[in-house]
Amino acid sequence: MSLAEAWADPARLRRYRERVLAERQVLRAAFADPVGHQRRVLSDLLEFNAGTEYGKRHGFARIRSLTDYRRAVPVQTYADLEPWIERAAGGEQNVLTADRPTVFFTSSGSTGAHKKIPVTPRFMRTTFFPFYYAAWAPLIEHFPDILDSPGAVLNLKHDPIAAPPTTASGRPHVGASQVDFGAAFGEPLSAEPGTGAPWATLAVPVAADQHAEKMYLRLRLAVESDVRCIIGINPAMVAAVPYQLNLWWPRIVKEVRDGTLGGLPHRTPNPARATELERLAHRHGTVRPSHIWPRMRALFCWTTGPASLYLPRLREEFGPDVAALPAPVAASEGPVGVALDRHACAGSLVVNAAVYEFADADRDLGPDTATLQPHELEADRDYHVVFSHVGGLYRYAVGDVVRVVDHRDGVPRLAYTGRANRSDHAGERLRDAQVIRALHSALHATGLELRNAACRVTESPHRSAGYEFAVALRTPWSRDESDRFTALLDEALQRESADYRTARTRGRLSAPALLHLDSDAFLREWQARVESGIRPTQVKDRLFRQDPQQWARLTGQGPERRGTAAP
């Protein structure tokens, strides 16, 4: 049975809904004893992997508690585990896990280097799938009509690949969105909504690295369907849809009229729909998703970080009543939190999936960093995430920072706030989350709006180094508004970061400067990066842009002024 047939099968849809809601209930039930579940997850991963080379070296068989485990295993990053992972990727068995990895997820990380994340059957069964199914529950529960037809969901991240790259041992090395979980792990219900759509598997030849063309082909097909939900995970992909529709509009309309796809014959010509699309664009003077898909109901993507600056207004592009549901707080390496209701940004800690530790985000992580358990976390605080799971990642610092929104049902609810990277030119040690909160504060105080923002440190012979903020404006700002915004931003940064306040007070940093960009600047840059061959899921919003060439691509300015803040 093809995916299109599966998503049109009422019996299969019923089983899928039941599985999604059941896994959410299992997770909710686990909240009654979060400490017990954390203890059981630790015992399971230690027992299962005690006989591995890593387990023997770190004495897994002798560990009886989290305290023992902390003493035996340091906090570590991908770089620390990479030699072990490379051996497993080369075909050695029983290195990190007793299970042999079936695939290796690729992850770009913050440096752009492609990691190899081992993915084992045991990890998928005990850690990944329970969280993965539960993550869809709010969407399926509150917007059941998105499953009325296979073409009702435009899944932007689904990107099947016929000939995946492999590791030295021949195992696929691909993104999570490129894996057929049903075939690889025997999970026939695991296909995501939208994977049975007419555009899920493209019917015309297109090179694997022609990601922009693949996005075009899917949009060209989707304009002839009643799309009600868009799944993007990476919100930059969702933000790109209105821009891409306008960018490709003449080509889309022509192909609908001619019945072609990528210039090749594909289906019956549809002049009536082409004429309707032309009238919509003419009537409104632009092309918006809400015009093309008037029954749009929901967006499913991350809602925090830089996306929080533009997502509220972006929703209006898709329809005034469209809901934005938060994608899980997770990485290719493993899950952290999953939204079990329609909260705007927070997900409950997945206490039955991994062993979780946390550390104050204002401190640098090291091998001996003292960590907190979930029940020790405080609301309205930012923390580094460290997790361990049966798939071979032990006390792994994933590089993400989360904020505790509140505690519900005995567990913390977490919102992703950004990467742990800092910008630190003069001891200010700024994090993504601090800058985003400062931007929100200045915007709220002035009533101004923007579509995205980035910053870098600039130096000048005439003054101390200072932050330059490039902001894409929704509407023009006056000189007075810009000056007021910049002053309030500086004040907010000083409230957010004592280190930034000290750097400003002691003259090591000058006041921020503002650079106005047109409303589509960030979208053009995103599109250009996708057209260069980078997978859209990996082209994410980046706040700190210290690389001169990257800044020049975004702003159109030359790279003559160079700062030294960490990217």
Coordinates of C-alpha atoms in Angstrom, one line a residue:
M1 CA 0.0 0.0 0.0
S2 CA 1.4 3.4 -1.0
L3 CA 1.4 6.3 1.5
A4 CA -1.3 8.0 -0.5
E5 CA -3.5 4.9 -0.2
A6 CA -2.6 4.5 3.5
W7 CA -3.6 8.1 4.3
A8 CA -6.9 7.6 2.4
D9 CA -7.7 4.3 4.3
P10 CA -10.3 5.0 7.1
A11 CA -9.1 2.0 9.1
R12 CA -5.5 3.2 9.0
L13 CA -6.5 6.7 10.0
R14 CA -8.4 5.4 12.9
R15 CA -5.4 3.4 14.1
Y16 CA -3.2 6.4 13.6
R17 CA -5.4 8.7 15.7
E18 CA -5.7 6.0 18.4
R19 CA -1.9 5.6 18.6
V20 CA -1.2 9.3 18.7
L21 CA -3.7 9.9 21.6
A22 CA -2.6 6.8 23.4
E23 CA 1.0 7.8 23.4
R24 CA 0.1 11.2 24.8
Q25 CA -1.9 9.5 27.6
V26 CA 1.1 7.2 28.4
L27 CA 3.3 10.3 28.8
R28 CA 0.8 12.1 30.9
A29 CA 0.5 9.0 33.1
A30 CA 4.3 9.0 33.6
F31 CA 4.0 12.5 35.2
A32 CA 2.6 10.8 38.3
D33 CA 6.1 9.5 39.1
P34 CA 8.7 11.5 37.1
V35 CA 11.5 10.6 39.6
G36 CA 10.7 6.9 39.3
H37 CA 10.7 7.1 35.5
Q38 CA 14.0 8.9 35.4
R39 CA 15.5 6.2 37.6
R40 CA 14.1 3.4 35.4
V41 CA 15.4 5.0 32.2
L42 CA 18.9 5.3 33.7
S43 CA 18.8 1.6 34.9
D44 CA 17.7 0.5 31.5
L45 CA 20.3 2.3 29.5
L46 CA 23.1 1.2 31.9
E47 CA 22.0 -2.5 31.9
F48 CA 21.4 -2.6 28.1
N49 CA 24.8 -1.1 27.3
A50 CA 26.9 -2.4 30.1
G51 CA 28.8 -4.8 27.9
T52 CA 29.7 -2.2 25.3
E53 CA 33.3 -0.9 25.1
Y54 CA 32.0 2.5 26.4
G55 CA 30.0 0.9 29.1
K56 CA 33.0 -1.2 30.3
R57 CA 35.3 1.8 30.3
H58 CA 32.9 3.8 32.4
G59 CA 31.8 1.0 34.7
F60 CA 28.1 0.9 33.8
A61 CA 27.7 -2.4 35.5
R62 CA 28.7 -0.9 38.9
I63 CA 26.5 2.2 38.7
R64 CA 23.5 2.2 41.0
S65 CA 22.3 5.8 41.1
L66 CA 22.4 9.1 39.2
T67 CA 25.1 10.2 41.7
D68 CA 27.3 7.2 40.6
Y69 CA 26.6 8.0 37.0
R70 CA 27.6 11.6 37.3
R71 CA 30.9 10.5 38.9
A72 CA 31.6 7.9 36.2
V73 CA 30.6 9.9 33.1
P74 CA 31.6 13.5 32.4
V75 CA 29.3 16.0 30.7
Q76 CA 30.3 15.8 27.1
T77 CA 29.7 17.3 23.6
Y78 CA 29.5 15.7 20.2
A79 CA 33.3 16.4 19.8
D80 CA 34.0 14.2 22.9
L81 CA 31.9 11.3 21.6
E82 CA 32.8 11.7 17.9
P83 CA 35.7 9.2 18.0
W84 CA 33.3 6.6 19.4
I85 CA 30.6 7.5 16.9
E86 CA 33.0 7.3 14.0
R87 CA 34.0 3.8 15.0
A88 CA 30.4 2.8 15.0
A89 CA 29.8 4.5 11.7
G90 CA 32.7 2.6 10.3
G91 CA 31.1 -0.7 11.2
E92 CA 32.4 -1.6 14.6
Q93 CA 29.8 -3.2 16.8
N94 CA 29.3 -2.9 20.6
V95 CA 31.1 0.4 20.8
L96 CA 28.5 2.8 22.3
T97 CA 25.4 0.6 22.2
A98 CA 24.5 -3.0 22.2
D99 CA 22.2 -2.3 19.3
R100 CA 23.8 -1.7 15.9
P101 CA 22.7 1.7 14.5
T102 CA 20.3 1.3 11.6
V103 CA 20.9 4.8 10.3
F104 CA 22.8 7.9 11.3
F105 CA 20.9 11.1 11.5
T106 CA 22.7 14.1 10.1
S107 CA 22.6 17.4 12.0
S108 CA 24.2 20.6 10.9
G109 CA 24.7 21.9 14.5
S110 CA 25.8 25.5 15.0
T111 CA 29.1 25.2 13.1
G112 CA 27.6 23.8 9.9
A113 CA 29.6 20.5 10.2
H114 CA 27.5 17.4 9.5
K115 CA 27.3 15.3 12.7
K116 CA 26.6 11.5 12.6
I117 CA 23.9 10.7 15.2
P118 CA 23.6 7.0 15.8
V119 CA 20.0 5.8 15.6
T120 CA 19.3 2.3 17.0
P121 CA 16.2 0.2 17.0
R122 CA 16.1 0.2 20.8
F123 CA 16.3 4.0 20.9
M124 CA 13.5 4.4 18.4
R125 CA 11.3 2.0 20.3
T126 CA 11.8 3.3 23.8
T127 CA 12.8 6.9 23.3
F128 CA 11.8 8.3 19.9
F129 CA 8.5 6.8 18.9
P130 CA 6.5 7.4 22.2
F131 CA 7.5 11.1 22.1
Y132 CA 7.1 11.3 18.3
Y133 CA 3.5 10.1 18.2
A134 CA 2.5 12.2 21.3
A135 CA 3.8 15.4 19.6
W136 CA 1.0 15.2 17.0
A137 CA -1.8 14.9 19.5
P138 CA -2.8 18.6 19.8
L139 CA -2.9 18.9 16.0
I140 CA -4.9 15.7 15.5
E141 CA -7.2 16.3 18.4
H142 CA -8.2 19.9 17.7
F143 CA -7.9 19.9 13.9
P144 CA -9.1 16.5 12.8
D145 CA -10.1 17.7 9.4
I146 CA -6.5 18.0 8.3
L147 CA -6.6 14.3 7.7
D148 CA -9.8 14.4 5.6
S149 CA -7.7 13.9 2.5
P150 CA -4.0 13.1 1.8
G151 CA -3.5 16.5 0.2
A152 CA -4.8 18.5 3.2
V153 CA -1.3 18.8 4.7
L154 CA 1.7 20.5 3.1
N155 CA 4.6 18.9 4.9
L156 CA 7.6 21.1 4.1
K157 CA 10.1 19.0 5.9
H158 CA 9.3 15.6 4.3
D159 CA 12.1 15.0 1.9
P160 CA 12.4 11.4 0.8
I161 CA 15.7 10.5 -1.0
A162 CA 16.1 7.6 -3.3
A163 CA 19.9 7.1 -3.0
P164 CA 20.9 8.4 0.5
P165 CA 24.5 9.0 1.3
T166 CA 26.0 6.4 3.6
T167 CA 28.7 6.0 6.3
A168 CA 31.8 3.9 5.7
S169 CA 29.8 0.8 6.8
G170 CA 27.0 1.5 4.3
R171 CA 24.5 2.8 6.8
P172 CA 22.3 5.7 5.6
H173 CA 23.5 9.1 6.8
V174 CA 20.5 11.3 6.3
G175 CA 18.2 13.8 8.0
A176 CA 15.4 12.5 10.2
S177 CA 12.9 13.9 7.6
Q178 CA 14.4 11.7 4.9
V179 CA 14.0 8.4 6.7
D180 CA 11.1 6.0 6.1
F181 CA 10.5 4.9 9.6
G182 CA 8.1 2.3 8.5
A183 CA 10.6 0.5 6.4
A184 CA 13.6 1.1 8.6
F185 CA 12.1 0.3 12.0
G186 CA 8.9 -1.6 11.3
E187 CA 6.5 1.2 12.3
P188 CA 3.8 1.3 9.6
L189 CA 1.9 4.1 11.4
S190 CA 4.9 6.4 11.7
A191 CA 4.5 8.3 8.4
E192 CA 3.7 11.9 9.2
P193 CA 0.6 13.8 8.0
G194 CA 1.2 15.1 4.5
T195 CA 3.4 12.2 3.4
G196 CA 0.6 10.8 1.3
A197 CA 0.1 14.1 -0.6
P198 CA 0.4 14.2 -4.4
W199 CA 3.6 16.2 -3.9
A200 CA 5.2 14.0 -1.2
T201 CA 7.1 12.0 -3.8
L202 CA 7.8 14.1 -6.9
A203 CA 6.8 12.6 -10.2
V204 CA 9.4 14.4 -12.3
P205 CA 13.2 14.0 -12.1
V206 CA 15.0 16.5 -9.9
A207 CA 18.5 16.3 -8.4
A208 CA 18.8 15.5 -4.7
D209 CA 20.5 18.8 -4.0
Q210 CA 18.1 21.0 -6.0
H211 CA 16.1 21.9 -2.8
A212 CA 14.7 25.2 -4.1
E213 CA 13.3 23.4 -7.2
K214 CA 11.8 20.7 -5.1
M215 CA 10.1 23.4 -3.0
Y216 CA 8.8 25.0 -6.1
L217 CA 7.4 21.7 -7.5
R218 CA 5.6 21.0 -4.2
L219 CA 4.0 24.5 -4.1
R220 CA 3.0 24.3 -7.7
L221 CA 1.1 21.1 -7.0
A222 CA -0.3 22.3 -3.7
V223 CA -2.0 25.3 -5.2
E224 CA -4.5 22.9 -6.8
S225 CA -5.3 21.2 -3.4
D226 CA -7.4 22.2 -0.4
V227 CA -4.4 22.6 2.0
R228 CA -5.5 23.1 5.7
C229 CA -2.2 22.6 7.6
I230 CA 1.5 23.4 7.0
I231 CA 4.1 21.4 8.8
G232 CA 7.5 23.0 8.8
I233 CA 9.2 22.4 12.2
N234 CA 11.9 25.0 11.2
P235 CA 9.8 28.2 11.2
A236 CA 12.0 29.8 8.5
M237 CA 10.5 27.3 6.1
V238 CA 7.0 28.4 6.9
A239 CA 8.0 32.1 6.7
A240 CA 9.4 31.4 3.2
V241 CA 6.1 30.1 1.7
P242 CA 4.4 33.6 1.1
Y243 CA 7.7 34.9 -0.4
Q244 CA 8.2 31.8 -2.6
L245 CA 4.6 32.0 -3.9
N246 CA 5.2 35.5 -5.1
L247 CA 8.6 34.7 -6.4
W248 CA 7.4 31.8 -8.5
W249 CA 3.8 33.0 -9.2
P250 CA 3.9 33.4 -13.0
R251 CA 5.6 30.0 -13.4
I252 CA 3.1 28.4 -11.1
V253 CA 0.1 29.8 -12.8
K254 CA 1.4 28.8 -16.3
E255 CA 2.1 25.3 -15.2
V256 CA -1.4 24.9 -13.7
R257 CA -2.9 26.2 -16.9
D258 CA -0.7 23.8 -19.0
G259 CA -0.9 20.8 -16.7
T260 CA 2.9 20.6 -16.5
L261 CA 5.2 20.0 -13.6
G262 CA 8.8 21.3 -14.0
G263 CA 8.0 21.9 -17.7
L264 CA 7.0 18.2 -18.3
P265 CA 3.5 16.9 -18.9
H266 CA 2.0 15.8 -15.7
R267 CA -1.8 16.1 -15.4
T268 CA -4.8 17.4 -17.2
P269 CA -4.5 21.2 -17.9
N270 CA -6.5 23.3 -15.4
P271 CA -7.2 26.6 -17.0
A272 CA -10.1 27.3 -14.6
R273 CA -7.9 27.1 -11.6
A274 CA -5.2 29.1 -13.3
T275 CA -7.7 31.9 -14.1
E276 CA -8.9 31.8 -10.5
L277 CA -5.4 32.2 -9.2
E278 CA -4.7 35.1 -11.5
R279 CA -7.9 36.9 -10.3
L280 CA -6.9 36.4 -6.7
A281 CA -3.5 37.9 -7.2
H282 CA -5.0 40.8 -9.2
R283 CA -7.7 41.5 -6.7
H284 CA -5.4 41.6 -3.7
G285 CA -2.2 43.0 -5.3
T286 CA -0.1 40.2 -3.9
V287 CA -0.3 36.4 -3.3
R288 CA -1.0 35.2 0.2
P289 CA -1.5 31.6 1.4
S290 CA -4.9 32.6 2.8
H291 CA -6.1 33.5 -0.6
I292 CA -5.0 30.2 -2.2
W293 CA -6.0 28.0 0.7
P294 CA -9.0 29.7 2.4
R295 CA -9.6 26.7 4.7
M296 CA -6.1 26.8 6.3
R297 CA -6.4 25.8 10.0
A298 CA -2.9 25.3 11.5
L299 CA 0.8 25.8 11.3
F300 CA 3.1 23.3 13.1
C301 CA 6.6 24.7 13.8
W302 CA 8.9 26.0 16.5
T303 CA 7.3 29.2 17.8
T304 CA 10.2 30.6 20.0
G305 CA 13.6 32.2 19.3
P306 CA 13.7 34.6 16.4
A307 CA 10.5 33.1 15.1
S308 CA 8.7 34.8 18.0
L309 CA 9.5 38.1 16.4
Y310 CA 7.7 37.3 13.1
L311 CA 5.3 34.4 13.7
P312 CA 2.3 36.4 15.1
R313 CA 2.1 38.5 12.0
L314 CA 3.1 35.7 9.7
R315 CA 0.0 33.7 10.8
E316 CA -2.1 36.4 9.3
E317 CA -0.6 35.6 5.9
F318 CA -2.1 32.1 6.2
G319 CA -5.4 33.3 7.7
P320 CA -6.7 35.3 10.6
D321 CA -7.9 32.3 12.6
V322 CA -4.9 30.0 11.8
A323 CA -3.3 28.5 14.9
A324 CA 0.4 28.1 15.4
L325 CA 1.1 24.9 17.4
P326 CA 4.7 24.5 18.8
A327 CA 6.8 21.7 17.4
P328 CA 8.6 19.6 20.0
V329 CA 11.6 20.8 21.9
A330 CA 14.0 18.3 20.4
A331 CA 17.1 17.8 18.3
S332 CA 18.3 15.1 16.0
E333 CA 20.1 13.6 19.0
G334 CA 16.9 13.2 21.1
P335 CA 13.7 14.6 22.6
V336 CA 13.4 17.0 25.4
G337 CA 9.9 18.4 25.6
V338 CA 6.6 17.9 23.8
A339 CA 3.5 20.1 23.8
L340 CA 0.5 18.1 25.0
D341 CA -2.0 20.9 24.6
R342 CA -2.3 24.1 22.6
H343 CA 0.2 26.1 24.7
A344 CA 1.9 28.7 22.4
C345 CA 5.5 27.6 23.0
A346 CA 6.1 25.1 25.9
G347 CA 6.4 21.3 25.9
S348 CA 6.4 19.0 28.9
L349 CA 9.6 17.2 29.7
V350 CA 9.5 13.7 28.2
V351 CA 10.4 12.0 31.5
N352 CA 10.1 8.4 30.2
A353 CA 12.4 8.9 27.2
A354 CA 15.8 9.9 28.5
V355 CA 17.7 10.9 31.7
Y356 CA 17.6 14.7 31.9
E357 CA 20.1 17.1 33.6
F358 CA 20.2 20.8 33.4
A359 CA 22.7 23.6 34.2
D360 CA 22.5 27.3 34.5
A361 CA 22.6 28.8 31.0
D362 CA 24.7 31.7 32.2
R363 CA 27.6 29.4 33.1
D364 CA 29.9 27.5 30.7
L365 CA 29.5 23.8 30.5
G366 CA 32.4 21.6 31.3
P367 CA 33.1 18.0 32.0
D368 CA 32.6 18.5 35.8
T369 CA 29.7 21.0 35.6
A370 CA 27.2 20.5 38.5
T371 CA 23.8 19.7 37.1
L372 CA 20.2 19.9 38.3
Q373 CA 17.5 17.3 38.1
P374 CA 14.1 18.2 36.6
H375 CA 12.4 18.7 39.9
E376 CA 15.1 21.3 40.9
L377 CA 14.4 23.7 38.0
E378 CA 13.0 27.1 38.6
A379 CA 10.4 28.9 36.5
D380 CA 11.6 31.8 34.3
R381 CA 15.1 30.6 34.3
D382 CA 17.3 29.4 31.3
Y383 CA 19.2 26.1 31.4
H384 CA 21.6 24.1 29.3
V385 CA 20.1 20.7 28.4
V386 CA 22.1 17.5 29.1
F387 CA 20.6 14.1 28.4
S388 CA 21.4 10.4 28.3
H389 CA 19.5 7.7 26.4
V390 CA 19.8 4.1 25.4
G391 CA 20.9 5.1 21.9
G392 CA 24.5 5.8 23.0
L393 CA 24.5 9.4 24.0
Y394 CA 25.6 9.7 27.6
R395 CA 25.5 13.0 29.6
Y396 CA 25.3 14.7 26.2
A397 CA 25.2 18.5 26.1
V398 CA 23.1 19.0 23.0
G399 CA 23.9 22.7 22.8
D400 CA 20.4 23.9 23.3
V401 CA 19.1 26.3 25.9
V402 CA 15.6 26.0 27.3
R403 CA 13.5 28.3 29.5
V404 CA 11.2 26.9 32.2
V405 CA 7.8 28.4 31.5
D406 CA 6.1 26.7 34.5
H407 CA 5.5 23.3 36.1
R408 CA 2.4 21.3 35.3
D409 CA 1.4 17.8 36.4
G410 CA 4.6 17.5 38.4
V411 CA 7.1 18.2 35.5
P412 CA 8.6 21.4 34.1
R413 CA 7.3 22.8 30.8
L414 CA 10.1 24.0 28.6
A415 CA 10.4 26.4 25.7
Y416 CA 13.4 26.4 23.4
T417 CA 15.2 29.7 23.6
G418 CA 18.1 29.2 21.3
R419 CA 21.6 27.7 21.0
A420 CA 24.1 27.9 23.8
N421 CA 26.6 29.8 21.7
R422 CA 27.5 33.2 23.1
S423 CA 28.6 36.5 21.5
D424 CA 31.5 37.7 23.6
H425 CA 33.6 40.5 22.3
A426 CA 34.2 42.4 25.5
G427 CA 33.1 40.0 28.2
E428 CA 29.3 40.6 27.6
R429 CA 28.6 36.9 27.0
L430 CA 25.3 37.4 25.3
R431 CA 23.0 34.5 24.5
D432 CA 20.3 34.3 21.9
A433 CA 17.5 34.2 24.5
Q434 CA 18.7 37.4 26.2
V435 CA 18.8 39.3 22.9
I436 CA 15.5 38.1 21.8
R437 CA 13.9 39.1 25.0
A438 CA 15.5 42.5 24.8
L439 CA 14.2 42.9 21.3
H440 CA 10.7 42.0 22.4
S441 CA 10.9 44.5 25.3
A442 CA 11.9 47.4 23.0
L443 CA 9.3 46.5 20.4
H444 CA 6.6 46.3 23.0
A445 CA 7.5 49.7 24.5
T446 CA 7.5 51.4 21.2
G447 CA 4.7 49.6 19.4
L448 CA 7.0 48.9 16.5
E449 CA 7.1 45.7 14.5
L450 CA 9.8 43.9 12.5
R451 CA 10.0 40.8 10.4
N452 CA 13.4 39.5 11.6
A453 CA 16.6 40.6 13.2
A454 CA 20.3 39.8 13.4
C455 CA 23.3 41.4 15.0
R456 CA 27.1 41.5 15.0
V457 CA 29.8 43.4 16.7
T458 CA 31.5 46.2 14.7
E459 CA 34.7 48.1 15.5
S460 CA 35.6 51.7 14.6
P461 CA 38.7 53.8 15.2
H462 CA 36.4 56.5 16.5
R463 CA 34.6 54.6 19.3
S464 CA 34.5 51.4 21.2
A465 CA 33.2 48.3 19.6
G466 CA 29.4 47.9 19.6
Y467 CA 26.5 45.8 18.4
E468 CA 25.0 46.6 15.1
F469 CA 21.4 45.3 14.7
A470 CA 20.1 44.6 11.2
V471 CA 16.3 44.7 11.3
A472 CA 13.8 43.9 8.5
L473 CA 10.9 46.4 9.0
R474 CA 7.3 45.7 8.4
T475 CA 6.7 49.4 7.8
P476 CA 9.1 52.3 7.8
W477 CA 10.3 53.7 11.1
S478 CA 10.9 57.4 11.7
R479 CA 14.3 58.6 12.9
D480 CA 12.8 59.4 16.3
E481 CA 11.3 55.9 16.5
S482 CA 14.6 54.3 15.6
D483 CA 16.5 56.3 18.2
R484 CA 13.9 55.4 20.8
F485 CA 14.0 51.8 19.9
T486 CA 17.8 51.6 20.0
A487 CA 18.0 53.2 23.4
L488 CA 15.3 50.9 24.9
L489 CA 17.1 47.9 23.3
D490 CA 20.3 48.9 25.0
E491 CA 18.5 49.3 28.4
A492 CA 16.8 45.9 28.0
L493 CA 20.1 44.2 27.1
Q494 CA 21.6 45.6 30.3
R495 CA 18.7 44.2 32.3
E496 CA 19.0 40.8 30.7
S497 CA 22.8 40.5 31.1
A498 CA 24.9 41.7 34.0
D499 CA 28.0 41.1 31.8
Y500 CA 26.7 43.3 29.0
R501 CA 25.8 46.0 31.6
T502 CA 29.3 45.9 33.0
A503 CA 30.8 46.1 29.5
R504 CA 28.7 49.1 28.7
T505 CA 29.4 50.8 32.0
R506 CA 33.1 50.4 31.7
G507 CA 33.2 51.6 28.1
R508 CA 34.2 48.3 26.6
L509 CA 31.1 48.4 24.4
S510 CA 29.4 51.4 22.9
A511 CA 25.7 51.9 22.4
P512 CA 24.0 49.6 19.8
A513 CA 23.5 50.9 16.3
L514 CA 20.5 50.1 14.0
L515 CA 20.6 49.2 10.3
H516 CA 17.2 49.2 8.5
L517 CA 16.6 46.4 5.9
D518 CA 13.7 46.0 3.6
S519 CA 11.0 43.6 4.7
D520 CA 12.1 40.7 2.5
A521 CA 15.9 40.9 3.3
F522 CA 16.0 37.8 5.5
L523 CA 13.7 35.8 3.1
R524 CA 16.0 36.6 0.1
E525 CA 19.0 35.5 2.1
W526 CA 17.2 32.3 3.2
Q527 CA 16.2 31.5 -0.4
A528 CA 19.7 32.1 -1.6
R529 CA 21.1 29.6 0.8
V530 CA 18.6 27.0 -0.2
E531 CA 19.4 27.6 -3.8
S532 CA 23.1 27.0 -3.0
G533 CA 22.3 23.4 -2.1
I534 CA 21.6 23.5 1.6
R535 CA 18.6 21.5 2.8
P536 CA 15.8 23.9 4.0
T537 CA 15.5 22.1 7.3
Q538 CA 19.1 23.1 8.1
V539 CA 18.8 26.8 7.0
K540 CA 17.7 28.2 10.3
D541 CA 17.3 31.6 11.8
R542 CA 20.6 32.8 13.2
L543 CA 20.7 35.8 15.4
F544 CA 24.5 36.4 15.7
R545 CA 26.0 37.0 12.3
Q546 CA 29.7 37.8 12.8
D547 CA 31.0 36.3 9.6
P548 CA 31.6 39.3 7.2
Q549 CA 30.5 37.5 4.1
Q550 CA 27.4 36.3 5.7
W551 CA 26.6 39.8 6.9
A552 CA 27.2 41.2 3.5
R553 CA 24.8 38.7 1.9
L554 CA 22.1 39.7 4.4
T555 CA 22.5 43.4 4.3
G556 CA 24.1 44.2 1.0
Q557 CA 27.0 46.0 2.8
G558 CA 30.6 45.2 2.0
P559 CA 32.6 43.1 4.5
E560 CA 35.1 45.9 5.3
R561 CA 34.2 46.3 9.0
R562 CA 35.1 43.3 11.0
G563 CA 34.2 42.4 14.6
T564 CA 35.5 39.7 16.8
A565 CA 32.4 38.4 18.6
A566 CA 31.9 34.6 18.6
P567 CA 29.3 33.6 16.0

